[in-house]
Short mmCIF file of the C-alpha atoms (twelve columns), coordinates in Angstrom:
data_MODEL
# 
_entry.id   MODEL 
# 
loop_
_atom_site.group_PDB 
_atom_site.id 
_atom_site.type_symbol 
_atom_site.label_atom_id 
_atom_site.label_alt_id 
_atom_site.label_comp_id 
_atom_site.label_asym_id 
_atom_site.label_seq_id 
_atom_site.Cartn_x 
_atom_site.Cartn_y 
_atom_site.Cartn_z 
_atom_site.pdbx_PDB_model_num 
ATOM 1   C CA . UNK A 1   -57.419 41.979 -39.036 1 
ATOM 2   C CA . UNK A 2   -55.925 39.878 -36.280 1 
ATOM 3   C CA . UNK A 3   -52.529 38.977 -34.891 1 
ATOM 4   C CA . UNK A 4   -50.916 35.561 -34.673 1 
ATOM 5   C CA . UNK A 5   -49.539 33.865 -31.575 1 
ATOM 6   C CA . UNK A 6   -47.963 30.523 -30.781 1 
ATOM 7   C CA . UNK A 7   -49.268 28.393 -27.936 1 
ATOM 8   C CA . UNK A 8   -47.352 29.158 -24.756 1 
ATOM 9   C CA . UNK A 9   -46.829 32.840 -25.556 1 
ATOM 10  C CA . UNK A 10  -47.967 35.400 -23.002 1 
ATOM 11  C CA . UNK A 11  -50.795 37.500 -24.454 1 
ATOM 12  C CA . UNK A 12  -51.863 40.907 -23.154 1 
ATOM 13  C CA . UNK A 13  -55.402 42.076 -23.925 1 
ATOM 14  C CA . UNK A 14  -56.084 45.762 -23.255 1 
ATOM 15  C CA . UNK A 15  -59.825 46.221 -22.834 1 
ATOM 16  C CA . UNK A 16  -62.377 49.012 -22.625 1 
ATOM 17  C CA . UNK A 17  -65.342 48.731 -20.306 1 
ATOM 18  C CA . UNK A 18  -68.645 47.375 -21.591 1 
ATOM 19  C CA . UNK A 19  -69.715 50.885 -22.681 1 
ATOM 20  C CA . UNK A 20  -66.568 51.434 -24.787 1 
ATOM 21  C CA . UNK A 21  -65.454 53.927 -22.089 1 
ATOM 22  C CA . UNK A 22  -68.187 56.346 -23.247 1 
ATOM 23  C CA . UNK A 23  -69.951 56.820 -19.877 1 
ATOM 24  C CA . UNK A 24  -67.535 59.387 -18.508 1 
ATOM 25  C CA . UNK A 25  -69.731 60.897 -15.772 1 
ATOM 26  C CA . UNK A 26  -72.771 60.139 -13.634 1 
ATOM 27  C CA . UNK A 27  -74.768 62.550 -15.794 1 
ATOM 28  C CA . UNK A 28  -74.670 60.087 -18.703 1 
ATOM 29  C CA . UNK A 29  -77.056 57.135 -18.927 1 
ATOM 30  C CA . UNK A 30  -76.888 54.001 -21.080 1 
ATOM 31  C CA . UNK A 31  -79.381 55.483 -23.562 1 
ATOM 32  C CA . UNK A 32  -77.078 58.452 -24.070 1 
ATOM 33  C CA . UNK A 33  -74.224 56.332 -25.389 1 
ATOM 34  C CA . UNK A 34  -75.857 53.159 -26.766 1 
ATOM 35  C CA . UNK A 35  -77.541 54.668 -29.813 1 
ATOM 36  C CA . UNK A 36  -78.917 52.823 -32.868 1 
ATOM 37  C CA . UNK A 37  -76.216 52.094 -35.392 1 
ATOM 38  C CA . UNK A 38  -73.414 52.527 -32.847 1 
ATOM 39  C CA . UNK A 39  -72.494 49.044 -31.587 1 
ATOM 40  C CA . UNK A 40  -70.528 50.009 -28.489 1 
ATOM 41  C CA . UNK A 41  -71.755 47.455 -25.960 1 
ATOM 42  C CA . UNK A 42  -69.338 44.755 -24.737 1 
ATOM 43  C CA . UNK A 43  -66.395 45.358 -27.071 1 
ATOM 44  C CA . UNK A 44  -63.849 42.543 -27.064 1 
ATOM 45  C CA . UNK A 45  -60.111 42.887 -27.655 1 
ATOM 46  C CA . UNK A 46  -58.736 40.630 -30.372 1 
ATOM 47  C CA . UNK A 47  -59.092 38.379 -32.193 1 
ATOM 48  C CA . UNK A 48  -55.826 36.463 -31.875 1 
ATOM 49  C CA . UNK A 49  -55.116 33.635 -34.316 1 
ATOM 50  C CA . UNK A 50  -53.563 30.781 -32.324 1 
ATOM 51  C CA . UNK A 51  -51.145 28.919 -34.560 1 
ATOM 52  C CA . UNK A 52  -51.901 25.214 -34.766 1 
ATOM 53  C CA . UNK A 53  -55.484 25.414 -33.474 1 
ATOM 54  C CA . UNK A 54  -57.860 23.507 -35.729 1 
ATOM 55  C CA . UNK A 55  -61.548 22.580 -35.568 1 
ATOM 56  C CA . UNK A 56  -61.955 19.579 -33.277 1 
ATOM 57  C CA . UNK A 57  -59.230 20.773 -30.888 1 
ATOM 58  C CA . UNK A 58  -59.650 22.370 -27.470 1 
ATOM 59  C CA . UNK A 59  -58.053 25.745 -26.770 1 
ATOM 60  C CA . UNK A 60  -56.929 26.134 -23.144 1 
ATOM 61  C CA . UNK A 61  -56.712 29.685 -21.799 1 
ATOM 62  C CA . UNK A 62  -54.954 30.206 -18.472 1 
ATOM 63  C CA . UNK A 63  -55.954 33.507 -16.855 1 
ATOM 64  C CA . UNK A 64  -52.700 34.724 -15.318 1 
ATOM 65  C CA . UNK A 65  -53.776 38.210 -14.250 1 
ATOM 66  C CA . UNK A 66  -56.623 40.717 -14.515 1 
ATOM 67  C CA . UNK A 67  -55.743 44.336 -13.708 1 
ATOM 68  C CA . UNK A 68  -58.257 47.178 -13.538 1 
ATOM 69  C CA . UNK A 69  -58.174 50.985 -13.445 1 
ATOM 70  C CA . UNK A 70  -59.131 53.099 -10.427 1 
ATOM 71  C CA . UNK A 71  -62.740 53.872 -11.383 1 
ATOM 72  C CA . UNK A 72  -65.652 51.756 -12.592 1 
ATOM 73  C CA . UNK A 73  -69.295 52.271 -13.498 1 
ATOM 74  C CA . UNK A 74  -72.609 50.745 -12.395 1 
ATOM 75  C CA . UNK A 75  -75.821 51.579 -14.248 1 
ATOM 76  C CA . UNK A 76  -79.494 50.758 -14.221 1 
ATOM 77  C CA . UNK A 77  -81.486 50.741 -17.444 1 
ATOM 78  C CA . UNK A 78  -85.118 50.647 -18.496 1 
ATOM 79  C CA . UNK A 79  -86.680 47.235 -17.847 1 
ATOM 80  C CA . UNK A 80  -83.392 45.567 -16.953 1 
ATOM 81  C CA . UNK A 81  -83.511 43.082 -14.074 1 
ATOM 82  C CA . UNK A 82  -86.110 41.791 -11.615 1 
ATOM 83  C CA . UNK A 83  -86.622 45.057 -9.645  1 
ATOM 84  C CA . UNK A 84  -86.438 47.444 -12.574 1 
ATOM 85  C CA . UNK A 85  -90.143 48.340 -12.782 1 
ATOM 86  C CA . UNK A 86  -89.880 50.978 -10.052 1 
ATOM 87  C CA . UNK A 87  -86.178 51.892 -10.169 1 
ATOM 88  C CA . UNK A 88  -84.626 55.152 -11.380 1 
ATOM 89  C CA . UNK A 89  -82.371 55.101 -14.396 1 
ATOM 90  C CA . UNK A 90  -79.078 55.958 -12.718 1 
ATOM 91  C CA . UNK A 91  -75.304 55.897 -13.264 1 
ATOM 92  C CA . UNK A 92  -72.921 55.551 -10.344 1 
ATOM 93  C CA . UNK A 93  -69.158 55.933 -10.542 1 
ATOM 94  C CA . UNK A 94  -67.217 53.682 -8.147  1 
ATOM 95  C CA . UNK A 95  -63.702 54.550 -6.974  1 
ATOM 96  C CA . UNK A 96  -61.189 51.727 -6.541  1 
ATOM 97  C CA . UNK A 97  -58.325 52.208 -4.086  1 
ATOM 98  C CA . UNK A 98  -55.961 49.667 -2.509  1 
ATOM 99  C CA . UNK A 99  -57.999 46.789 -3.905  1 
ATOM 100 C CA . UNK A 100 -61.253 48.069 -2.384  1 
ATOM 101 C CA . UNK A 101 -64.367 49.434 -4.081  1 
ATOM 102 C CA . UNK A 102 -66.172 52.309 -2.357  1 
ATOM 103 C CA . UNK A 103 -69.977 52.222 -2.685  1 
ATOM 104 C CA . UNK A 104 -71.583 55.106 -0.757  1 
ATOM 105 C CA . UNK A 105 -68.900 54.803 1.910   1 
ATOM 106 C CA . UNK A 106 -69.154 51.007 2.147   1 
ATOM 107 C CA . UNK A 107 -65.883 49.410 1.047   1 
ATOM 108 C CA . UNK A 108 -65.430 45.842 -0.140  1 
ATOM 109 C CA . UNK A 109 -62.673 43.898 -1.929  1 
ATOM 110 C CA . UNK A 110 -62.688 43.816 -5.695  1 
ATOM 111 C CA . UNK A 111 -62.400 40.447 -7.435  1 
ATOM 112 C CA . UNK A 112 -61.850 41.228 -11.142 1 
ATOM 113 C CA . UNK A 113 -63.456 38.830 -13.615 1 
ATOM 114 C CA . UNK A 114 -63.866 38.604 -17.382 1 
ATOM 115 C CA . UNK A 115 -67.413 38.903 -18.703 1 
ATOM 116 C CA . UNK A 116 -66.720 38.270 -22.395 1 
ATOM 117 C CA . UNK A 117 -64.262 35.613 -23.501 1 
ATOM 118 C CA . UNK A 118 -64.439 33.121 -26.325 1 
ATOM 119 C CA . UNK A 119 -63.405 31.843 -29.694 1 
ATOM 120 C CA . UNK A 120 -65.082 32.413 -33.054 1 
ATOM 121 C CA . UNK A 121 -68.188 30.326 -33.680 1 
ATOM 122 C CA . UNK A 122 -68.699 28.347 -36.838 1 
ATOM 123 C CA . UNK A 123 -71.269 29.733 -39.256 1 
ATOM 124 C CA . UNK A 124 -72.755 33.190 -38.863 1 
ATOM 125 C CA . UNK A 125 -71.089 35.804 -36.637 1 
ATOM 126 C CA . UNK A 126 -72.357 36.261 -33.072 1 
ATOM 127 C CA . UNK A 127 -72.391 39.651 -31.359 1 
ATOM 128 C CA . UNK A 128 -70.110 39.989 -28.344 1 
ATOM 129 C CA . UNK A 129 -73.088 40.734 -26.109 1 
ATOM 130 C CA . UNK A 130 -74.418 37.186 -26.529 1 
ATOM 131 C CA . UNK A 131 -73.232 33.910 -24.966 1 
ATOM 132 C CA . UNK A 132 -73.091 30.644 -26.875 1 
ATOM 133 C CA . UNK A 133 -71.271 27.371 -27.393 1 
ATOM 134 C CA . UNK A 134 -68.215 29.408 -28.418 1 
ATOM 135 C CA . UNK A 135 -68.168 31.356 -25.107 1 
ATOM 136 C CA . UNK A 136 -68.860 35.056 -25.553 1 
ATOM 137 C CA . UNK A 137 -70.751 37.078 -22.936 1 
ATOM 138 C CA . UNK A 138 -70.920 34.309 -20.327 1 
ATOM 139 C CA . UNK A 139 -70.611 36.726 -17.383 1 
ATOM 140 C CA . UNK A 140 -69.268 33.920 -15.199 1 
ATOM 141 C CA . UNK A 141 -67.622 35.474 -12.159 1 
ATOM 142 C CA . UNK A 142 -65.286 32.490 -11.709 1 
ATOM 143 C CA . UNK A 143 -63.447 33.396 -14.945 1 
ATOM 144 C CA . UNK A 144 -60.748 35.400 -13.209 1 
ATOM 145 C CA . UNK A 145 -57.085 35.216 -12.217 1 
ATOM 146 C CA . UNK A 146 -56.114 31.605 -11.563 1 
ATOM 147 C CA . UNK A 147 -58.887 30.049 -13.647 1 
ATOM 148 C CA . UNK A 148 -58.328 27.859 -16.681 1 
ATOM 149 C CA . UNK A 149 -60.955 27.972 -19.435 1 
ATOM 150 C CA . UNK A 150 -61.361 25.345 -22.154 1 
ATOM 151 C CA . UNK A 151 -62.973 26.280 -25.481 1 
ATOM 152 C CA . UNK A 152 -63.955 24.082 -28.414 1 
ATOM 153 C CA . UNK A 153 -62.189 25.261 -31.559 1 
ATOM 154 C CA . UNK A 154 -64.669 25.870 -34.396 1 
ATOM 155 C CA . UNK A 155 -62.487 27.681 -36.953 1 
ATOM 156 C CA . UNK A 156 -58.787 27.561 -37.873 1 
ATOM 157 C CA . UNK A 157 -56.765 29.596 -35.377 1 
ATOM 158 C CA . UNK A 158 -59.660 29.646 -32.869 1 
ATOM 159 C CA . UNK A 159 -59.698 33.505 -32.963 1 
ATOM 160 C CA . UNK A 160 -59.539 34.249 -29.251 1 
ATOM 161 C CA . UNK A 161 -61.172 37.448 -27.962 1 
ATOM 162 C CA . UNK A 162 -62.001 38.861 -24.534 1 
ATOM 163 C CA . UNK A 163 -63.178 41.967 -22.686 1 
ATOM 164 C CA . UNK A 164 -66.036 43.260 -20.485 1 
ATOM 165 C CA . UNK A 165 -64.049 43.199 -17.229 1 
ATOM 166 C CA . UNK A 166 -65.927 43.689 -13.971 1 
ATOM 167 C CA . UNK A 167 -64.058 44.848 -10.860 1 
ATOM 168 C CA . UNK A 168 -66.629 42.751 -9.032  1 
ATOM 169 C CA . UNK A 169 -70.009 41.237 -9.881  1 
ATOM 170 C CA . UNK A 170 -72.608 39.149 -8.088  1 
ATOM 171 C CA . UNK A 171 -73.977 35.968 -9.618  1 
ATOM 172 C CA . UNK A 172 -76.897 36.809 -11.959 1 
ATOM 173 C CA . UNK A 173 -75.674 40.441 -12.386 1 
ATOM 174 C CA . UNK A 174 -79.063 41.573 -11.118 1 
ATOM 175 C CA . UNK A 175 -79.328 45.136 -12.499 1 
ATOM 176 C CA . UNK A 176 -77.480 44.308 -15.712 1 
ATOM 177 C CA . UNK A 177 -74.005 45.542 -14.778 1 
ATOM 178 C CA . UNK A 178 -71.218 44.709 -12.410 1 
ATOM 179 C CA . UNK A 179 -68.631 47.376 -11.686 1 
ATOM 180 C CA . UNK A 180 -67.821 47.863 -15.369 1 
ATOM 181 C CA . UNK A 181 -64.210 48.886 -15.793 1 
ATOM 182 C CA . UNK A 182 -61.338 49.062 -18.300 1 
ATOM 183 C CA . UNK A 183 -58.312 46.886 -17.670 1 
ATOM 184 C CA . UNK A 184 -55.662 44.486 -18.858 1 
ATOM 185 C CA . UNK A 185 -55.778 40.698 -19.055 1 
ATOM 186 C CA . UNK A 186 -52.711 38.463 -19.277 1 
ATOM 187 C CA . UNK A 187 -53.274 34.922 -20.524 1 
ATOM 188 C CA . UNK A 188 -51.353 31.942 -21.848 1 
ATOM 189 C CA . UNK A 189 -52.779 29.382 -24.250 1 
ATOM 190 C CA . UNK A 190 -52.236 25.713 -24.943 1 
ATOM 191 C CA . UNK A 191 -53.991 23.055 -27.009 1 
ATOM 192 C CA . UNK A 192 -55.508 19.613 -26.617 1 
ATOM 193 C CA . UNK A 193 -55.675 17.950 -30.010 1 
ATOM 194 C CA . UNK A 194 -58.772 16.021 -31.074 1 
ATOM 195 C CA . UNK A 195 -60.762 16.128 -27.818 1 
ATOM 196 C CA . UNK A 196 -64.549 16.430 -28.062 1 
ATOM 197 C CA . UNK A 197 -65.856 19.471 -26.180 1 
ATOM 198 C CA . UNK A 198 -69.273 20.934 -26.904 1 
ATOM 199 C CA . UNK A 199 -69.087 24.164 -24.890 1 
ATOM 200 C CA . UNK A 200 -66.733 26.172 -22.669 1 
ATOM 201 C CA . UNK A 201 -65.573 24.544 -19.441 1 
ATOM 202 C CA . UNK A 202 -63.951 26.453 -16.589 1 
ATOM 203 C CA . UNK A 203 -61.499 24.773 -14.207 1 
ATOM 204 C CA . UNK A 204 -60.836 26.331 -10.812 1 
ATOM 205 C CA . UNK A 205 -58.732 25.074 -7.908  1 
ATOM 206 C CA . UNK A 206 -61.672 23.052 -6.591  1 
ATOM 207 C CA . UNK A 207 -64.206 22.498 -9.422  1 
ATOM 208 C CA . UNK A 208 -64.984 21.877 -13.061 1 
ATOM 209 C CA . UNK A 209 -67.822 24.007 -14.460 1 
ATOM 210 C CA . UNK A 210 -69.795 23.598 -17.683 1 
ATOM 211 C CA . UNK A 211 -71.590 26.622 -19.102 1 
ATOM 212 C CA . UNK A 212 -75.080 26.633 -20.599 1 
ATOM 213 C CA . UNK A 213 -77.178 29.394 -22.128 1 
ATOM 214 C CA . UNK A 214 -80.673 29.469 -23.591 1 
ATOM 215 C CA . UNK A 215 -83.805 31.590 -23.615 1 
ATOM 216 C CA . UNK A 216 -85.149 29.867 -20.497 1 
ATOM 217 C CA . UNK A 217 -83.655 28.421 -17.295 1 
ATOM 218 C CA . UNK A 218 -84.725 24.811 -17.892 1 
ATOM 219 C CA . UNK A 219 -83.137 24.659 -21.336 1 
ATOM 220 C CA . UNK A 220 -79.901 26.280 -20.141 1 
ATOM 221 C CA . UNK A 221 -79.743 23.830 -17.224 1 
ATOM 222 C CA . UNK A 222 -80.272 20.880 -19.570 1 
ATOM 223 C CA . UNK A 223 -77.503 22.058 -21.902 1 
ATOM 224 C CA . UNK A 224 -74.903 22.504 -19.140 1 
ATOM 225 C CA . UNK A 225 -75.989 19.317 -17.336 1 
ATOM 226 C CA . UNK A 226 -75.775 17.185 -20.468 1 
ATOM 227 C CA . UNK A 227 -72.182 18.253 -21.074 1 
ATOM 228 C CA . UNK A 228 -71.219 17.723 -17.434 1 
ATOM 229 C CA . UNK A 229 -72.825 14.279 -17.524 1 
ATOM 230 C CA . UNK A 230 -70.947 13.368 -20.717 1 
ATOM 231 C CA . UNK A 231 -67.593 14.511 -19.326 1 
ATOM 232 C CA . UNK A 232 -68.058 12.640 -16.024 1 
ATOM 233 C CA . UNK A 233 -69.093 9.468  -17.872 1 
ATOM 234 C CA . UNK A 234 -66.047 9.778  -20.108 1 
ATOM 235 C CA . UNK A 235 -63.713 10.214 -17.118 1 
ATOM 236 C CA . UNK A 236 -65.213 7.517  -14.869 1 
ATOM 237 C CA . UNK A 237 -66.722 4.911  -17.166 1 
ATOM 238 C CA . UNK A 238 -70.002 5.119  -15.221 1 
ATOM 239 C CA . UNK A 239 -73.334 4.727  -16.982 1 
ATOM 240 C CA . UNK A 240 -75.726 7.644  -17.408 1 
ATOM 241 C CA . UNK A 241 -77.923 6.781  -14.406 1 
ATOM 242 C CA . UNK A 242 -75.058 6.493  -11.910 1 
ATOM 243 C CA . UNK A 243 -73.640 9.745  -13.266 1 
ATOM 244 C CA . UNK A 244 -77.004 11.487 -12.853 1 
ATOM 245 C CA . UNK A 245 -77.226 10.339 -9.238  1 
ATOM 246 C CA . UNK A 246 -73.651 11.470 -8.563  1 
ATOM 247 C CA . UNK A 247 -74.411 14.894 -10.036 1 
ATOM 248 C CA . UNK A 248 -77.472 15.209 -7.805  1 
ATOM 249 C CA . UNK A 249 -75.385 14.804 -4.646  1 
ATOM 250 C CA . UNK A 250 -72.209 16.600 -5.735  1 
ATOM 251 C CA . UNK A 251 -72.931 19.129 -8.492  1 
ATOM 252 C CA . UNK A 252 -73.979 22.749 -7.969  1 
ATOM 253 C CA . UNK A 253 -75.827 25.166 -10.241 1 
ATOM 254 C CA . UNK A 254 -75.001 28.877 -10.298 1 
ATOM 255 C CA . UNK A 255 -76.676 31.644 -12.313 1 
ATOM 256 C CA . UNK A 256 -74.203 33.758 -14.292 1 
ATOM 257 C CA . UNK A 257 -76.570 36.185 -15.991 1 
ATOM 258 C CA . UNK A 258 -80.335 36.509 -15.593 1 
ATOM 259 C CA . UNK A 259 -81.206 40.195 -15.978 1 
ATOM 260 C CA . UNK A 260 -84.063 39.753 -18.426 1 
ATOM 261 C CA . UNK A 261 -85.454 41.333 -20.517 1 
ATOM 262 C CA . UNK A 262 -82.380 43.462 -21.322 1 
ATOM 263 C CA . UNK A 263 -80.496 40.206 -21.861 1 
ATOM 264 C CA . UNK A 264 -82.322 37.640 -23.980 1 
ATOM 265 C CA . UNK A 265 -80.460 34.714 -22.448 1 
ATOM 266 C CA . UNK A 266 -80.400 32.789 -19.228 1 
ATOM 267 C CA . UNK A 267 -76.762 31.857 -18.659 1 
ATOM 268 C CA . UNK A 268 -75.644 29.463 -15.933 1 
ATOM 269 C CA . UNK A 269 -72.931 27.039 -14.904 1 
ATOM 270 C CA . UNK A 270 -72.987 23.511 -13.474 1 
ATOM 271 C CA . UNK A 271 -70.086 22.484 -11.240 1 
ATOM 272 C CA . UNK A 272 -68.484 19.191 -10.266 1 
ATOM 273 C CA . UNK A 273 -65.900 19.132 -7.441  1 
ATOM 274 C CA . UNK A 274 -62.423 17.788 -8.004  1 
ATOM 275 C CA . UNK A 275 -62.323 14.610 -5.930  1 
ATOM 276 C CA . UNK A 276 -59.225 12.577 -5.096  1 
ATOM 277 C CA . UNK A 277 -60.550 9.381  -6.647  1 
ATOM 278 C CA . UNK A 278 -61.653 10.990 -9.937  1 
ATOM 279 C CA . UNK A 279 -59.469 11.628 -12.950 1 
ATOM 280 C CA . UNK A 280 -59.606 15.072 -14.605 1 
ATOM 281 C CA . UNK A 281 -62.694 15.638 -16.751 1 
ATOM 282 C CA . UNK A 282 -60.567 17.096 -19.556 1 
ATOM 283 C CA . UNK A 283 -57.149 15.672 -20.328 1 
# 
């Protein structure tokens, strides 16, 4: 079942952490709660049926606020991440106070972001732990308060879902978790009718970012770069070669999620700065 909402309504998503709030102490490990037949990882709140959204449209999601509780969780897991071969399996609880996380006495500002956000894909269902052309577990740390995310609509109503908040997370999420934490997300939606978009795009104050995921880095880079190239060509009227050269001197590549083998996918983003002489890439 899902609820309905009109574009422009404020929507509040109340989310559990990526372990469905089941790791309640440092004595519990991932293996203790993620058991076969119990799909608890990366639950997403929703879905919400957005009235008027149809396949071929673009759903715009403005992230108005992301609030978190006062304690989060970091874990390591067997074989997860580049240094995992000689690491202990460990759970660490992190206290949050006055906007600061406390890691072994070292405090640093939190910057809450949304790990899982997307619309329903066409065809077969996709688990919330996987990224794709519909969004999903993109783990892009720029999807936070103030960001605007554009999603292609694949099914009537779009079926918007989100969850997997991190109080803070580094690019690539090296050990497989950020500071995993429950929270609340406030968003507002709008629509662009009949605009071709192949994958999620995130707009920040300074950049446009396409998102690509695949089994390997090169394929993920090609996917995100192709969409960025297409959008720049559409906005500027440049040919493919000029656009490629422009991307080489102005675009950046950032790794969202690369903690293989616990995650099957390489997920990354390609950014283009907002320049005075360029029109918006999506309009």
